[in-house]
XYZ file of C-alpha atoms in Angstrom:
246
model
C -0.119 -20.678 -14.782
C 1.550 -17.914 -17.282
C -1.653 -17.104 -18.957
C -3.263 -16.480 -15.655
C -0.679 -13.473 -14.254
C -0.784 -9.872 -15.611
C 2.290 -10.713 -17.631
C 0.287 -11.722 -20.543
C -2.002 -9.064 -20.434
C 1.521 -6.245 -20.071
C 2.350 -8.268 -23.588
C -0.994 -7.506 -24.796
C -0.717 -3.976 -24.275
C 2.905 -3.595 -25.762
C 1.781 -5.704 -28.398
C -1.275 -3.198 -29.414
C 0.691 0.285 -28.733
C 3.453 -1.102 -30.736
C 1.162 -2.532 -33.804
C -1.404 0.497 -33.826
C 0.684 3.731 -32.687
C 4.124 2.906 -34.853
C 3.956 0.485 -36.832
C 0.477 0.722 -38.770
C 1.174 4.118 -38.522
C 4.111 4.914 -40.768
C 2.951 1.885 -43.210
C 0.324 4.294 -43.940
C 2.679 7.361 -44.615
C 4.793 5.516 -47.040
C 1.610 4.720 -48.759
C -0.025 7.944 -49.154
C 2.913 10.386 -48.993
C 6.096 8.865 -49.849
C 4.806 8.099 -53.683
C 7.672 9.457 -56.495
C 6.760 8.049 -59.885
C 8.131 7.264 -61.884
C 11.273 7.615 -60.107
C 10.911 4.719 -57.127
C 7.224 4.237 -57.942
C 7.203 1.478 -55.986
C 10.174 1.373 -52.875
C 6.498 2.905 -51.392
C 4.866 -0.125 -51.932
C 6.851 -2.305 -50.458
C 7.574 -0.042 -47.234
C 4.005 -0.157 -47.014
C 3.332 -3.507 -47.159
C 5.862 -4.689 -44.369
C 5.441 -2.184 -42.319
C 1.585 -3.035 -42.192
C 1.981 -6.773 -42.109
C 4.302 -6.302 -39.368
C 1.611 -4.259 -37.449
C -0.816 -6.415 -38.589
C 0.858 -9.943 -37.191
C 1.657 -8.034 -33.772
C -2.106 -6.638 -32.917
C -2.790 -10.809 -33.887
C -0.580 -11.547 -31.224
C -1.718 -9.409 -28.702
C -4.899 -10.646 -29.129
C -3.866 -14.184 -28.586
C -2.163 -12.461 -25.409
C -5.258 -11.519 -23.831
C -7.589 -14.261 -25.188
C -5.134 -16.582 -23.734
C -5.510 -14.617 -20.417
C -8.760 -14.478 -19.644
C -9.685 -18.036 -20.833
C -7.119 -19.350 -18.317
C -8.861 -16.995 -15.228
C -12.588 -18.362 -16.488
C -13.424 -14.618 -17.579
C -15.761 -12.933 -19.760
C -14.104 -11.697 -23.556
C -15.897 -9.403 -24.794
C -17.772 -7.624 -21.777
C -16.518 -4.123 -21.645
C -16.753 -1.399 -24.214
C -12.833 -1.448 -24.549
C -13.280 -5.263 -25.400
C -15.873 -5.147 -28.106
C -13.979 -2.494 -30.104
C -11.262 -4.285 -29.494
C -12.896 -6.922 -31.500
C -14.168 -5.118 -33.925
C -11.132 -3.981 -35.056
C -9.360 -6.680 -35.023
C -11.807 -8.331 -37.144
C -12.338 -5.827 -39.738
C -8.614 -5.288 -39.673
C -7.888 -8.545 -41.266
C -9.841 -7.239 -44.126
C -7.486 -4.438 -45.334
C -4.792 -6.718 -46.729
C -7.308 -8.751 -48.943
C -8.742 -5.243 -50.013
C -4.940 -4.100 -50.232
C -4.326 -6.927 -52.549
C -7.384 -6.274 -54.710
C -6.336 -2.329 -55.225
C -3.125 -3.902 -55.829
C -3.809 -5.978 -58.480
C -6.004 -3.453 -60.472
C -4.135 -1.164 -61.055
C -1.119 -3.483 -61.991
C -3.300 -5.999 -64.597
C -5.756 -3.188 -65.614
C -4.390 -0.162 -64.937
C -7.103 1.443 -62.549
C -6.370 3.184 -60.091
C -8.264 4.594 -58.121
C -10.541 1.781 -57.821
C -13.147 1.293 -56.103
C -10.802 -0.988 -54.183
C -8.609 1.748 -53.501
C -10.621 3.602 -52.272
C -12.440 1.319 -49.234
C -8.743 0.575 -48.681
C -8.012 4.212 -48.144
C -11.253 4.867 -46.036
C -11.700 1.466 -43.742
C -7.624 2.495 -43.366
C -8.735 5.490 -41.808
C -11.265 4.662 -39.653
C -9.213 1.730 -38.535
C -6.978 4.737 -37.205
C -9.457 6.554 -35.692
C -11.413 3.589 -33.932
C -7.653 2.232 -32.568
C -7.050 5.746 -31.056
C -9.610 5.595 -28.781
C -9.842 2.109 -28.042
C -6.093 2.146 -26.909
C -7.164 5.435 -24.705
C -9.991 2.991 -22.905
C -7.368 0.272 -22.722
C -4.793 2.523 -21.289
C -7.857 2.940 -18.363
C -8.147 -0.116 -18.082
C -4.315 -1.144 -17.650
C -4.557 1.355 -14.231
C -7.572 0.105 -12.769
C -7.176 -3.630 -12.675
C -2.925 -3.881 -13.831
C -0.851 -1.049 -12.028
C -1.570 -0.244 -8.410
C 1.867 -0.364 -6.957
C 2.903 4.086 -8.275
C -0.404 4.174 -9.815
C -0.840 7.508 -9.311
C 3.161 8.650 -9.954
C 2.724 6.661 -13.586
C -0.186 7.318 -14.502
C 0.270 10.821 -15.747
C 2.925 10.493 -17.120
C 1.800 7.329 -19.127
C -0.831 9.479 -20.838
C 1.376 12.075 -21.261
C 3.102 10.073 -23.774
C -0.190 8.562 -25.408
C -1.051 12.263 -25.680
C 1.938 13.321 -26.845
C 1.705 10.601 -29.333
C -1.433 11.676 -30.878
C -0.416 14.758 -31.322
C 2.422 13.911 -33.369
C 0.682 11.728 -35.217
C -1.645 14.538 -36.068
C 0.725 17.384 -36.623
C 3.083 15.151 -39.145
C -0.303 14.535 -41.169
C -1.480 17.958 -41.405
C 2.411 19.270 -42.683
C 2.620 16.291 -44.977
C -0.579 16.660 -46.316
C 0.218 20.501 -47.122
C 3.039 19.181 -48.815
C 1.216 16.657 -50.734
C -1.252 19.356 -51.928
C 1.951 21.815 -53.130
C 3.357 18.703 -54.590
C 0.154 18.008 -56.437
C 0.221 21.762 -57.755
C 4.009 21.042 -58.843
C 2.618 18.241 -60.818
C -0.381 19.681 -62.893
C 2.100 22.650 -63.499
C 4.548 21.231 -65.119
C 1.811 18.810 -66.982
C 0.377 22.291 -68.132
C 4.305 23.672 -69.368
C 4.850 20.233 -71.343
C 0.930 20.996 -73.012
C 2.556 24.614 -73.881
C 5.802 23.193 -74.756
C 3.882 20.554 -76.993
C 1.655 23.260 -78.927
C 4.489 25.966 -79.413
C 6.823 23.417 -81.366
C 3.167 22.793 -83.147
C 2.796 26.860 -83.549
C 6.599 26.682 -84.364
C 6.167 24.338 -87.097
C 3.080 26.172 -88.144
C 5.526 29.016 -89.068
C 3.576 31.423 -85.969
C 5.305 33.122 -83.659
C 6.869 31.857 -80.170
C 5.303 32.403 -76.824
C 6.686 33.855 -74.241
C 8.207 30.542 -71.833
C 5.770 30.202 -68.269
C 7.656 30.302 -65.056
C 8.815 26.998 -64.020
C 6.758 25.222 -61.498
C 7.839 24.772 -58.427
C 10.623 21.912 -57.043
C 8.894 19.150 -55.842
C 9.676 18.858 -51.827
C 9.489 14.780 -51.648
C 12.193 14.680 -49.883
C 11.150 16.476 -47.483
C 8.626 13.363 -46.540
C 11.048 11.416 -45.949
C 12.762 13.490 -43.180
C 9.216 14.622 -41.635
C 7.651 10.908 -41.901
C 11.783 9.943 -40.134
C 10.678 12.417 -37.472
C 7.518 11.421 -36.445
C 9.439 7.471 -36.034
C 11.615 8.700 -33.612
C 9.091 10.872 -31.882
C 6.967 7.931 -31.792
C 9.168 5.271 -30.567
C 10.441 7.867 -27.592
C 6.715 8.396 -26.843
C 5.784 4.649 -27.259
C 8.555 3.349 -25.123
C 7.794 4.498 -21.492
C 4.735 2.886 -22.276
C 5.810 -0.213 -21.906
C 6.724 -0.009 -18.750
């Protein structure tokens, strides 16, 4: 049976790698770093939603592949750490779309942001990303012990190098974008203060007071740079993921 062979395990690994290391990461980046209200206020939401939906569906397909493989061979499904963590990961992941929808609904219907749904959605997503990195690392080790036999010693270092390079790229991207996000928030705060000062100055002028000195303009937002950085991460991720699908 095709389900009993190693092909199903390879498909499982490929689906999980693409889902968790590429699509779901990109979806998270879209949500946190590519918001540009009031212009393009919902562009990020469409990208985020479809990347997360695609990643979630692919993760379910990957789980189904290995589930059918183990069932066809009469093996236990959750006897190891990788299997147990993977099961928890997939189960908890299924709550994320519900939390995301409730967060979106609370914003659209009641104008609440962030709501308790937003906070739960954010922190659960971060926890899942870290757990996925650990689970995939365990899966790589199992893959070479049970699936790859011929040339395993030759391929293993290259495989791990690709995985670690991808994790480093993700970490570096987050660090850079967080720094740029802080700068953007500072620029927006400065713009709000400038508008407030301008309103107060107009009120003073109407009352006959002397005009106040103008404050320096706020620094320009570098939101465009976030798109380039996320795009660069996508290129690096595809480059690293491709040899891992061997």
